[in-house]
XYZ file of C-alpha atoms in Angstrom:
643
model
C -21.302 37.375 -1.925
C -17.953 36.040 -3.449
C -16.767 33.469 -5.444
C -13.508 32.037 -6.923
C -12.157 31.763 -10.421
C -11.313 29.096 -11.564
C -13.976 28.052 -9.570
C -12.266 24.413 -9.006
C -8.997 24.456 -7.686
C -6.384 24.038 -9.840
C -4.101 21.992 -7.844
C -4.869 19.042 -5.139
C -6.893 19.043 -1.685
C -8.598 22.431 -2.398
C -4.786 24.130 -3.382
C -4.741 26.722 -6.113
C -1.080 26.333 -7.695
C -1.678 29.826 -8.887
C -3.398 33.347 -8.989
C -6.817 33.441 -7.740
C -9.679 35.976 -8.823
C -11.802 37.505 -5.942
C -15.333 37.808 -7.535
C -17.545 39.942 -4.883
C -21.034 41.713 -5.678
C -23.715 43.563 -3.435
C -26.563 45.703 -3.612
C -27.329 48.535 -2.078
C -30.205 51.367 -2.519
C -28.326 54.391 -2.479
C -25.400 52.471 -4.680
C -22.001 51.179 -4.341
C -19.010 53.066 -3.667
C -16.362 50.398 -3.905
C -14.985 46.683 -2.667
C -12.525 46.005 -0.023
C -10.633 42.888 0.700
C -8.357 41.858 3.578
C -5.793 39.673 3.519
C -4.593 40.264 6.945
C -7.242 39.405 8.883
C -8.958 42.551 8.776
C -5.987 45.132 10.040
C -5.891 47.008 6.682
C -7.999 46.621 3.609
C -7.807 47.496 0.154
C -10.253 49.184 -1.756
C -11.627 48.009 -5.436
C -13.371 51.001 -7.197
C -16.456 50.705 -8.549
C -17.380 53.393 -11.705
C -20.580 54.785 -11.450
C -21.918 54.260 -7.637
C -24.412 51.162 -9.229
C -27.245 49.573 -7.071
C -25.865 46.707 -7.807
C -22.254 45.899 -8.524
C -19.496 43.728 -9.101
C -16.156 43.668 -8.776
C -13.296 41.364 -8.948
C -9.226 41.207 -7.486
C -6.706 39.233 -8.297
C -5.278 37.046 -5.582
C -1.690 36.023 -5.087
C -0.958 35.957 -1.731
C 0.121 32.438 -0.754
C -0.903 30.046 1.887
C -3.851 29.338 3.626
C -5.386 32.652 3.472
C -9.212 33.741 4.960
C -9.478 36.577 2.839
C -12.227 38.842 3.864
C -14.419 41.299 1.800
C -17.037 43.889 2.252
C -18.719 46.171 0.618
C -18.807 50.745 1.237
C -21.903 52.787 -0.288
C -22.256 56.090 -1.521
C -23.162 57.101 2.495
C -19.858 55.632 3.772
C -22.003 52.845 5.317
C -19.683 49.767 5.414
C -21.121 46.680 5.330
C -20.276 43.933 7.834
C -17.379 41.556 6.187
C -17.922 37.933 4.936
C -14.813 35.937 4.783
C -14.214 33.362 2.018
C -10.959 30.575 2.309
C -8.247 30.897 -1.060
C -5.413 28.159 -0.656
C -2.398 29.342 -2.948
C 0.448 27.370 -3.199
C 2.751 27.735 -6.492
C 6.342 26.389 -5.134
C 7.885 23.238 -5.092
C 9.151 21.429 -2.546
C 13.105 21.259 -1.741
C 15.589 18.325 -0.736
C 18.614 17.800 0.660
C 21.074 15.751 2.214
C 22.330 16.484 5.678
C 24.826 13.469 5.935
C 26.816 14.621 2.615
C 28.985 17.316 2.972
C 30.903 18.534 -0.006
C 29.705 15.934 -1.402
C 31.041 13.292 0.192
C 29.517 11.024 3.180
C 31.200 7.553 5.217
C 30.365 4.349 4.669
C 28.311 4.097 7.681
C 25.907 6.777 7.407
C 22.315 7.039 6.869
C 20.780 8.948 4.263
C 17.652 10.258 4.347
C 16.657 13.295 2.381
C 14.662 16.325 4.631
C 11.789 17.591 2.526
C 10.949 21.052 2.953
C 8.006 23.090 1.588
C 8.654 26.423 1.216
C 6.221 28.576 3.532
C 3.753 29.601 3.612
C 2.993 26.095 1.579
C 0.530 23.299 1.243
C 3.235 20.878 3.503
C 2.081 17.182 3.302
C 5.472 16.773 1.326
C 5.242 12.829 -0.378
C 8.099 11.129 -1.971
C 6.625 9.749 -4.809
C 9.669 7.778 -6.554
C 12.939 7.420 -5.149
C 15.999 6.573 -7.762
C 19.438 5.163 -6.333
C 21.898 5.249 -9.152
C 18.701 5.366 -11.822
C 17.112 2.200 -10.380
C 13.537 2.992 -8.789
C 13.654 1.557 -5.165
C 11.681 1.943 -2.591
C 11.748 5.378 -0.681
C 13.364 4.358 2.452
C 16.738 5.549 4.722
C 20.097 4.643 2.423
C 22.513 2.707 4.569
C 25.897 3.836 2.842
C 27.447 0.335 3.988
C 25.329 -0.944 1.391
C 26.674 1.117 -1.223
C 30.388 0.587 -3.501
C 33.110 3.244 -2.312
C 32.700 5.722 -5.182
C 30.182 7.844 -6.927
C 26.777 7.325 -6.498
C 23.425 9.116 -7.370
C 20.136 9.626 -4.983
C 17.319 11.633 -6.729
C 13.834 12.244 -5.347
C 11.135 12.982 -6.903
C 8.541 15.099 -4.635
C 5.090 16.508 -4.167
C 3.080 18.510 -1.627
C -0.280 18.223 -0.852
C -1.257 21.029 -3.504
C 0.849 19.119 -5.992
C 3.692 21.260 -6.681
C 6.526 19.043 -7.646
C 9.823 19.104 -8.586
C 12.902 15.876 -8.881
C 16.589 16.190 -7.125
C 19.287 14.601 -7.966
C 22.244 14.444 -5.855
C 25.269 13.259 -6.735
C 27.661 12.347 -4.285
C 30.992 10.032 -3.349
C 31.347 7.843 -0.664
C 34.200 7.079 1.340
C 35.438 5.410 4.376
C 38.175 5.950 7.410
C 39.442 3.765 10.128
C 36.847 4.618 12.622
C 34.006 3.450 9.476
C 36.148 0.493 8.974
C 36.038 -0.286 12.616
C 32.280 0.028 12.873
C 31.671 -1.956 10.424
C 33.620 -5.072 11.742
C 31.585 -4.368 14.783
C 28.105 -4.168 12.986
C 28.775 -7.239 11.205
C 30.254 -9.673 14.308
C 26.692 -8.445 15.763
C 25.193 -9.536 12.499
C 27.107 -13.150 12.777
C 28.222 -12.679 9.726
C 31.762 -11.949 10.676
C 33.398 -14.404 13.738
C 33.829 -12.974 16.864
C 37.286 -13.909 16.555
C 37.981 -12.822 13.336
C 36.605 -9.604 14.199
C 39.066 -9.283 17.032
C 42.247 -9.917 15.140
C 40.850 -7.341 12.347
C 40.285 -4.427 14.702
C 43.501 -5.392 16.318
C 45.379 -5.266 12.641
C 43.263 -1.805 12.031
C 43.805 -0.041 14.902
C 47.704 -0.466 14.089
C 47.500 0.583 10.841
C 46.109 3.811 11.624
C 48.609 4.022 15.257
C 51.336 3.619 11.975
C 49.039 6.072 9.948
C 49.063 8.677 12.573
C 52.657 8.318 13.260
C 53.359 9.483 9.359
C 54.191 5.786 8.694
C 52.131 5.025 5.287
C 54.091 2.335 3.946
C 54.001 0.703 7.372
C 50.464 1.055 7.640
C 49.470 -0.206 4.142
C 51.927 -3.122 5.260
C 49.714 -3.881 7.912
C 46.078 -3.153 5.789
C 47.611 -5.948 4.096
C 47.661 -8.661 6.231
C 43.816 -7.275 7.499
C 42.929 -8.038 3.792
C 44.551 -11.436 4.237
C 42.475 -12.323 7.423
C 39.312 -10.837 5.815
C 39.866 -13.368 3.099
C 40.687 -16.351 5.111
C 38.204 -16.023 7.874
C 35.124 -14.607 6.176
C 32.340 -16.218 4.153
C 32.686 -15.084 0.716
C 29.610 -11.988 0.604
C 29.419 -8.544 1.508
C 30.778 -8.916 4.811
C 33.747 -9.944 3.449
C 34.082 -7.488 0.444
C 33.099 -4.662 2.223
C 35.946 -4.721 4.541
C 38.422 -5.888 1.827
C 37.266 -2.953 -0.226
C 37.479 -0.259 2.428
C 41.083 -1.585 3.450
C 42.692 -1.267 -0.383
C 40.757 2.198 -0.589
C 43.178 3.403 2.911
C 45.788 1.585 1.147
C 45.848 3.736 -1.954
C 44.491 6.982 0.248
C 47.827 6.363 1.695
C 49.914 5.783 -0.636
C 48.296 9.205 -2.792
C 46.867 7.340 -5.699
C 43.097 7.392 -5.359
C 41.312 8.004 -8.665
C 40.374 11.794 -9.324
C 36.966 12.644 -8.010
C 34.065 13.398 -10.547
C 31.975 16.129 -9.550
C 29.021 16.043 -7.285
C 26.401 18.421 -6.082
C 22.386 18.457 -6.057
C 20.728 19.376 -8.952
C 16.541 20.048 -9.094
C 14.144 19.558 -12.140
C 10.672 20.154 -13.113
C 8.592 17.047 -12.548
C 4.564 16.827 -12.892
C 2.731 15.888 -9.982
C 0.148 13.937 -8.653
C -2.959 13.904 -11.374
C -6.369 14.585 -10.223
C -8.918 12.035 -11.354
C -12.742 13.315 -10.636
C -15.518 11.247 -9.489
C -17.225 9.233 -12.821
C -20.890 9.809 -13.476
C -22.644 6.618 -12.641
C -25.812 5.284 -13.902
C -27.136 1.849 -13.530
C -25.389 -1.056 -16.673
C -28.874 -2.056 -18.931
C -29.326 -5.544 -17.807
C -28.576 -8.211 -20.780
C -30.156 -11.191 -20.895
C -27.260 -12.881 -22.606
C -24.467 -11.969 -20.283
C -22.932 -15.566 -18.399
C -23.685 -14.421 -15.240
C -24.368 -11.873 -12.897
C -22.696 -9.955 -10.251
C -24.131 -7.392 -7.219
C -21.478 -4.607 -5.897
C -22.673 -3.955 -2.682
C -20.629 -0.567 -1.631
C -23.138 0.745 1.305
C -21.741 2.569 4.381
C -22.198 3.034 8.077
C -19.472 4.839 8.803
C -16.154 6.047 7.192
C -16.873 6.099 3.325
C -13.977 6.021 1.255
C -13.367 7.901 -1.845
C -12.609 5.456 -4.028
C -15.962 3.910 -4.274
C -17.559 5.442 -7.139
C -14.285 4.685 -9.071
C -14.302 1.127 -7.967
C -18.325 0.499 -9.578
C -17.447 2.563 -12.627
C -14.780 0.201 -12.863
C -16.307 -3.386 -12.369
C -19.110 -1.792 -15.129
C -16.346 -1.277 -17.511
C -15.461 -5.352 -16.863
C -19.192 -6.400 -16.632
C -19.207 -4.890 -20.403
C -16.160 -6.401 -21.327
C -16.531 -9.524 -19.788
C -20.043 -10.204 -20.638
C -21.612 -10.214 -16.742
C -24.278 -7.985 -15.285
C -23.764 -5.327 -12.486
C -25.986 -4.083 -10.274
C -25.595 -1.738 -7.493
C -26.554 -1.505 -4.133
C -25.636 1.907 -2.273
C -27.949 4.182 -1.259
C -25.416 6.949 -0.968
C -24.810 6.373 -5.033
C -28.405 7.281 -6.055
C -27.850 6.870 -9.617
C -26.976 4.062 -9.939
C -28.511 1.759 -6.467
C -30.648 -1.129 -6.530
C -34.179 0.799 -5.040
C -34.282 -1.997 -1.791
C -31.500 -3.830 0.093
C -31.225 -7.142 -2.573
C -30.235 -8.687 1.671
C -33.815 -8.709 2.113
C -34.613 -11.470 0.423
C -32.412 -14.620 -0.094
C -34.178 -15.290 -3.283
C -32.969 -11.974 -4.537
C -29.374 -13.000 -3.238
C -29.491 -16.216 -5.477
C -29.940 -14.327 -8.413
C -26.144 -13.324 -8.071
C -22.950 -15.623 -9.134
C -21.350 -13.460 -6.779
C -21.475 -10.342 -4.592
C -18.581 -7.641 -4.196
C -17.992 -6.106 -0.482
C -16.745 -3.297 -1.913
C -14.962 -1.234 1.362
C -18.438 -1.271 2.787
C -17.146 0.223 5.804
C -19.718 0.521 9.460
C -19.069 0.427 13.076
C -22.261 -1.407 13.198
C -22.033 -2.838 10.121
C -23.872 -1.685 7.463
C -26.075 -5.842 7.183
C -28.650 -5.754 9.630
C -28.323 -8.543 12.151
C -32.093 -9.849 11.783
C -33.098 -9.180 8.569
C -29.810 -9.252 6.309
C -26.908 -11.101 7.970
C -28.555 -14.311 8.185
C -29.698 -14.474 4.176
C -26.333 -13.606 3.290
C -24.812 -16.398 5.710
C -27.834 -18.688 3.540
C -26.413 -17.268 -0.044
C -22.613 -18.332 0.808
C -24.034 -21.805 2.413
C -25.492 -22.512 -0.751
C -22.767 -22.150 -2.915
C -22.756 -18.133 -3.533
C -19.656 -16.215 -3.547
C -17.711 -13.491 -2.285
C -15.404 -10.950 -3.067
C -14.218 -8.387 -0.671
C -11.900 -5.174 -1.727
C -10.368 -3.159 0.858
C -12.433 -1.471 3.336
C -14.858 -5.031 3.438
C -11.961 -6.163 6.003
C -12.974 -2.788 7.747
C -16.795 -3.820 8.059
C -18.727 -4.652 11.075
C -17.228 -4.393 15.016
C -14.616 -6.858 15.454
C -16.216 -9.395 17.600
C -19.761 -8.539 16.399
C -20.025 -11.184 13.924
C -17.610 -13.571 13.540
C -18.479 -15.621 10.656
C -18.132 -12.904 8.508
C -14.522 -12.135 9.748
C -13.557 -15.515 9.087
C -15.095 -14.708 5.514
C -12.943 -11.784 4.461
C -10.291 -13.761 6.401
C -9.528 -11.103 9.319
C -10.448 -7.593 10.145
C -8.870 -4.135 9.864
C -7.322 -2.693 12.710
C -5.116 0.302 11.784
C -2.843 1.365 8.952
C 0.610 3.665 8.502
C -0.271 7.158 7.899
C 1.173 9.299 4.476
C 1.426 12.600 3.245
C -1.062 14.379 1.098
C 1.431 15.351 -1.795
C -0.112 11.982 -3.231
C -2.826 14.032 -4.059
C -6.095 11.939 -3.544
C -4.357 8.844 -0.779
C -3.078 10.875 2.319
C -2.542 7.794 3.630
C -0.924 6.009 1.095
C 2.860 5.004 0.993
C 5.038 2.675 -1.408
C 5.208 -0.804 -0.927
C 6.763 -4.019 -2.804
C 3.936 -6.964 -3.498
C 5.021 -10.261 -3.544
C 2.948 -12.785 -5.922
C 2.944 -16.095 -3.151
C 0.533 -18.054 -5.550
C 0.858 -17.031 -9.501
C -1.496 -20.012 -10.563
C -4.980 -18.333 -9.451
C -6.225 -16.065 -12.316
C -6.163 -13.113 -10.119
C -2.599 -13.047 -10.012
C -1.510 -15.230 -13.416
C -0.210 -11.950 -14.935
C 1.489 -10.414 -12.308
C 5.843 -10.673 -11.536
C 6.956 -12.430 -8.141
C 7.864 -8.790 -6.916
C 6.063 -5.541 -8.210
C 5.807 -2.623 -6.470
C 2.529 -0.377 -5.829
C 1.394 2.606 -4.140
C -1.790 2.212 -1.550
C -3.067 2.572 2.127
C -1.819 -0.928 3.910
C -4.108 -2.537 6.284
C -3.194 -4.375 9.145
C -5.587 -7.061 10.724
C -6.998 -8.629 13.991
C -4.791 -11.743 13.058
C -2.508 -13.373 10.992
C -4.441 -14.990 8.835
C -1.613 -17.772 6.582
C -2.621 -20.650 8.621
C -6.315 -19.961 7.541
C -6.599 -19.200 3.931
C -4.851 -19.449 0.956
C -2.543 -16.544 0.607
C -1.986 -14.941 -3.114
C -0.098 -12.087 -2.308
C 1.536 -10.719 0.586
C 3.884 -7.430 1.564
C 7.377 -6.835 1.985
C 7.385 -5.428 5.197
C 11.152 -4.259 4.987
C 10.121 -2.877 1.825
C 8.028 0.380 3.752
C 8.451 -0.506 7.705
C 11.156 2.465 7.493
C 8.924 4.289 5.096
C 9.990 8.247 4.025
C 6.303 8.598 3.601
C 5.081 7.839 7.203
C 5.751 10.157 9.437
C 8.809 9.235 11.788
C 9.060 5.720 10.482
C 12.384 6.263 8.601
C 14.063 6.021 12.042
C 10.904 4.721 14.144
C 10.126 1.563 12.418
C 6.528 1.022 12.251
C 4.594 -1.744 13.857
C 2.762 -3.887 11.938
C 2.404 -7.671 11.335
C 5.804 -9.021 12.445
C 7.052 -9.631 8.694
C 4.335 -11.973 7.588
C 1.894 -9.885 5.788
C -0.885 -11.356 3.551
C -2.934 -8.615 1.674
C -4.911 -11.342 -0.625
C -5.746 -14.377 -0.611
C -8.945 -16.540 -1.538
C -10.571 -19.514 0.099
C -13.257 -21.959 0.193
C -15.752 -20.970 2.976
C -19.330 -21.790 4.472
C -20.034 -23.490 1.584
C -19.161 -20.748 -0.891
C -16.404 -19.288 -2.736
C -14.602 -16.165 -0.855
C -11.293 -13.791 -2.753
C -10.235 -10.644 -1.019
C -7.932 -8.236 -2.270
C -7.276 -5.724 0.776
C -5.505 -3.122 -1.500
C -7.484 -0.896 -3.331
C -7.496 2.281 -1.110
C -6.093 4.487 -3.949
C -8.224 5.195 -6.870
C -5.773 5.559 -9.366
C -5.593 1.387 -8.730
C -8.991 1.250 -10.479
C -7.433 2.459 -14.069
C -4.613 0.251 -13.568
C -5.273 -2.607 -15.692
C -2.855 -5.289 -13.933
C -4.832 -4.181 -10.740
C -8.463 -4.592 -12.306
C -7.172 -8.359 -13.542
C -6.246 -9.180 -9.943
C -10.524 -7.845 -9.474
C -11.982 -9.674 -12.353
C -9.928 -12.987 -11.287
C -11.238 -13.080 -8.001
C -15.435 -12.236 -9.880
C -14.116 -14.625 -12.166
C -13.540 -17.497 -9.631
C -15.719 -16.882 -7.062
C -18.518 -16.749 -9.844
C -17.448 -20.447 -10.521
C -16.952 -19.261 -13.928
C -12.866 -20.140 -13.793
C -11.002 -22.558 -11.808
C -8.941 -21.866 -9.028
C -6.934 -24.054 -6.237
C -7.929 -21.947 -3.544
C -7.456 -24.988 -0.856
C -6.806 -23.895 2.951
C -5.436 -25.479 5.794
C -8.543 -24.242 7.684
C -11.025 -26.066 5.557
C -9.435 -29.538 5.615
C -9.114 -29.183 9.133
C -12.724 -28.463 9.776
C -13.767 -31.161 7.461
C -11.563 -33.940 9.190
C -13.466 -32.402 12.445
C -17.022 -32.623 10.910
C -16.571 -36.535 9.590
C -15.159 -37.534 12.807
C -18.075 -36.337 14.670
C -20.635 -37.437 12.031
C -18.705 -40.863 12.341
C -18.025 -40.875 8.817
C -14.398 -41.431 9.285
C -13.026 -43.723 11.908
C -11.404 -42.346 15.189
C -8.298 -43.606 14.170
C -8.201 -42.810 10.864
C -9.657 -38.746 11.983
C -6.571 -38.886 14.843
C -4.108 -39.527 12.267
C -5.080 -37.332 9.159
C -5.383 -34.593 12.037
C -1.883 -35.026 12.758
C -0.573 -35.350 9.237
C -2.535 -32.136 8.834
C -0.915 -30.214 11.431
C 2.532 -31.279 10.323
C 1.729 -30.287 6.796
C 0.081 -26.720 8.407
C 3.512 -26.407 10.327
C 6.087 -27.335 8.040
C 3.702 -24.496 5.321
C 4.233 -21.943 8.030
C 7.915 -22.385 8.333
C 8.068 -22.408 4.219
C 9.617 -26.024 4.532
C 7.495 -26.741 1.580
C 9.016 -30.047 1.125
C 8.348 -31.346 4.404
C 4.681 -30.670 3.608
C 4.567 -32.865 0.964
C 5.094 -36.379 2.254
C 2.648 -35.188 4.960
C -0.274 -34.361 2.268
C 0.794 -37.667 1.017
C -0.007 -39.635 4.093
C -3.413 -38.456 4.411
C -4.401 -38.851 0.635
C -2.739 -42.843 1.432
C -5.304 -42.938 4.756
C -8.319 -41.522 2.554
C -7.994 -44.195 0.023
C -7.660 -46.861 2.580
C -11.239 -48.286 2.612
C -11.175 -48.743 6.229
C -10.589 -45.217 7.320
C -14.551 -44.890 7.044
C -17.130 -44.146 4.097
C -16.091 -43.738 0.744
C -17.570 -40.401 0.084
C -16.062 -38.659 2.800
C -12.497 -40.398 2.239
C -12.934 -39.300 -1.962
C -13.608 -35.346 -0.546
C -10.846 -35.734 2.032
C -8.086 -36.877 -0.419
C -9.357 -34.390 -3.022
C -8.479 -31.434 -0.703
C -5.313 -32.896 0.206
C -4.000 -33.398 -3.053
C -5.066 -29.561 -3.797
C -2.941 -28.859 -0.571
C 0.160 -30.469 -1.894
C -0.256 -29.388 -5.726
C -0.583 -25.823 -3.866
C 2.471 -26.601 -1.579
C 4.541 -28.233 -4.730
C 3.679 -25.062 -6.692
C 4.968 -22.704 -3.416
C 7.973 -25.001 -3.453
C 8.753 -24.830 -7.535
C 8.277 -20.735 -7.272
């Protein structure tokens, strides 16, 4: 037999980032003669003495050999009998990944190039090579493409700091100057009439001025051709919208100007330089056990993390982590997940909706099943009963992943849509192959899931996108950038194959009152590390928080008032009339929220709180419940409209 020291790899995904010692031992009745190990699949071996010829022996060899290596061993006896080899797999990896910059030679690049950096791992290697912060003149920024027409003429600095999947890592920083020429100059009067932010006819009389500046140029005519640079300045100024249109091309012009009359600035130097960085850090599973139950804490709370099909990893990090707020906060946690033993409820607490009611609310936490892991008969239907009587919900990632779409629909209306797909990654994040960089934008900072957080803030997780857009329905929190990672570095072509996902309008929270209950969902959460962030574990204990009906929250939804101006009409308990005409206020409101004409919503949501207080739009307590959510609309809308 064989085994490894250290016997846990010592970098990520199984990757040594390091020597490896080949333990082997065998017994044999007439004794050992030696060891010998391939590392060539068997075409020569080399021996590993053993003193003495023991009946039993061990042995051990150092490993160094990088790459993915099936290194096979055997052992000889005194006889010369060789025993049939056993192979054992040693993953080496102890180099870091390179960058560079194709589009910048000698340092220098145009003003209308690209740049994206190609990663290289040098092979044999772990590969999976992640960007995992990008730096454009020392500001972090996302890690997409650089369009140099978004960048000053001059110096500028692009460093990278990368990973592989056995996380090996290492930062470059290159330092480079850019520059521009007639033909940039003349693409970019093109790009930006096709942008409209340059007249068509303005563009015209440019190109015309530029492309007889540089017949001049060519001619050896310099003062003749800055002459004429000149007047393009003067039309740039005249007929352009002050903005970067306009001092972009102004800019380029005075830089051929003094190119041609031989006093441009001397050049600093450039060049890429690499640095040590630390990688990825490996955070192992947490030992679980069940919270003692205190019969003081407010409240109580059930994480429900069962499977029925992919399981993600996350999910013992995710219960270890809503036990560290149950402590903190003063609520009980229990646990239902038969795949945690040590810490699971003994029966399905869906059994019973008795046992359901003993919870303020119940985390779906990425409770992922294609079928679902609720049984239709004996489970769905309590739980349906729980949130009908007031229970609550709050689902984390993979719960928008849960149950076929079309299988149950009430519950995807619950979590507010289902999972379809997401972009892919690279493993040199270490424990979220699939993870990439994307910038969160806080839509609603008056819930207390998201009180704490900036209007933009930027995280690192696997992105979900759903079955549906779900604005119109719920009552987004946050939502993604898409330009912020739809050209991502990190996914695998995307920097110049955008990827395809929900046609820039992407909610990834929101919360909502539904079936009767209280309903949050927060679809990041993919990546572990989130769970000992403690801005993400606020956004979590907001949404227990609420949904627990132990804080407030305005979590009012276009959806609900709709369906309630639907049920009164048909229980007659508003007047046709009076149902007709909040149902058209409604959808102007809906509409005008959609198009982010907040202030058009307004005097909408103000109609419809004037019709519910009318006495003849029908009975009292249906008008008193129908302006109530209207005036939560519009203190929602005149919060969107104030942020």
């Amino acid at each position: 037999m064989a085994t490894l020291s250290p016997s846990a790899p010592t970098g990520q995904n199984n990757w040594y980032r390091g020597p490896v010692t080949l333990n082997v031992s065998a017994t044999d009745d007439v004794g050992i003669a030696k060891f010998q190990y391939s590392l060539n699949g068997g075409a020569a071996y080399i021996d590993v003495p053993v003193e003495g010829a023991p009946a039993s022996a061990t042995a051990s060899a150092v490993i160094t050999q990088e790459g993915n290596t099936s290194v096979r061993y055997r052992a000889v006896d005194t006889a010369g009998n060789v025993a049939a080899f056993r192979s054992i797999s040693v993953r080496i990896d102890t180099r870091a990944p390179a960058a560079s910059y194709p589009a910048i030679t000698d340092g220098h690049v145009g003003h209308v190039a690209t740049l994206i950096p190609t990663r290289t791992d040098p092979a044999p290697g772990s590969g999976g090579v992640a960007v995992l912060n990008m730096y454009l003149d020392g500001k972090l920024v996302p890690p997409l493409p650089v369009q140099t027409s978004d960048l000053s003429l001059g110096v500028h600095t692009l460093a990278v700091h990368l990973s592989d999947a056995a996380s090996n890592s290492a930062k470059y920083t290159q330092t480079f100057i850019v520059t521009t020429s007639f033909a940039d100059v003349g693409t970019l009067i093109t790009r930006f009439v096709t942008a409209g932010s340059v007249p068509a006819e303005v563009g015209a009389a440019l190109q015309a001025k530029l492309d007889q500046a540089k017949a001049l140029a060519d001619a050896g005519s310099a003062k003749q051709a800055s002459q004429v640079l000149n007047e393009f300045v003067s039309i740039a100024g005249d007929g352009i919208a002050p903005g970067s249109a306009r001092s972009t091309l102004v800019g380029d012009a005075r830089y051929l100007i003094d190119q041609l009359k031989g006093r441009l600035a001397p050049e600093p130097a450039t060049g890429l330089e690499s640095e040590p960085a630390e990688g990825p850090k490996f955070i192992p599973d947490p030992v679980l056990a069940p919270l003692p139950h205190n019969p003081d804490a407010d409240y109580n709370v059930l994480v429900f993390s069962r499977t029925t099909g992919f399981r993600h990893d996350h999910i013992p990090h995710t219960v270890a982590a809503i036990q560290k707020l149950g402590i903190a906060h003063n609520f009980n946690v229990d646990v239902y997940d038969p795949q945690l033993p040590t810490v699971t409820l003994p029966t399905s607490p869906f059994l019973s909706l008795d046992t359901l009611k003993q919870y303020d609310t119940i985390v779906f936490e990425s409770n992922v099943g294609h079928p679902g892991p609720l049984d239709p008969i004996t489970e769905q239907p309590n739980f349906e009963a729980y949130m009908h009587q007031g229970g609550g919900y709050v689902g984390i990632h993979g719960a928008a992943d849960s149950f076929e779409i079309g299988t149950w629909p009430w519950y995807g209306d619950l979590v507010g849509g289902f999972f379809t797909n997401h972009p892919s990654g690279q493993n040199g994040f270490g424990q979220c192959g699939s993870c990439i960089h994307t910038e969160v934008v806080t839509e609603d900072n008056t819930h207390p899931a998201t009180a704490h957080l900036p209007d933009r803030w930027m995280t690192v997780d696997e992105l979900y996108n759903f079955d549906r857009n779900m604005r119109a329905d719920v009552h987004t929190l946050l939502s993604l950038n898409e330009d912020s990672y739809q050209r991502s570095l990190n996914s695998g072509n995307a920097a110049t194959n955008p990827l395809r996902l929900m046609n820039g309008d992407h909610p990834i929270a929101w919360c909502q009152n539904w079936g009767g209950g209280k309903a949050f969902s927060n679809i990041l959460g993919h990546f572990r590390t989130q769970y000992y962030d403690d801005s993400f574990m606020r956004i979590i204990l907001g949404g227990i928080e609420t949904t627990a009906d132990r804080k407030g929250a305005n979590c009012s939804s276009y959806r609900e008032t709709s369906l309630l101006i639907e049920a009164d009409r048909a229980a007659g308990l508003l007047t046709a009339a009076a149902a007709d005409a909040a149902g058209a206020a409604l959808d102007t409101a809906r509409d005008s929220y959609l198009a982010r004409n907040y202030t058009t919503a307004i005097p909408a949501l103000n109609s419809i709180v004037d019709l519910a207080n009318d006495e003849a739009s029908g009975d009292a307590a249906a008008r008193s419940e129908l302006a109530r959510q209207a005036r939560e609309l519009r203190e929602w809308m005149q919060n969107l409209n104030r942020h």
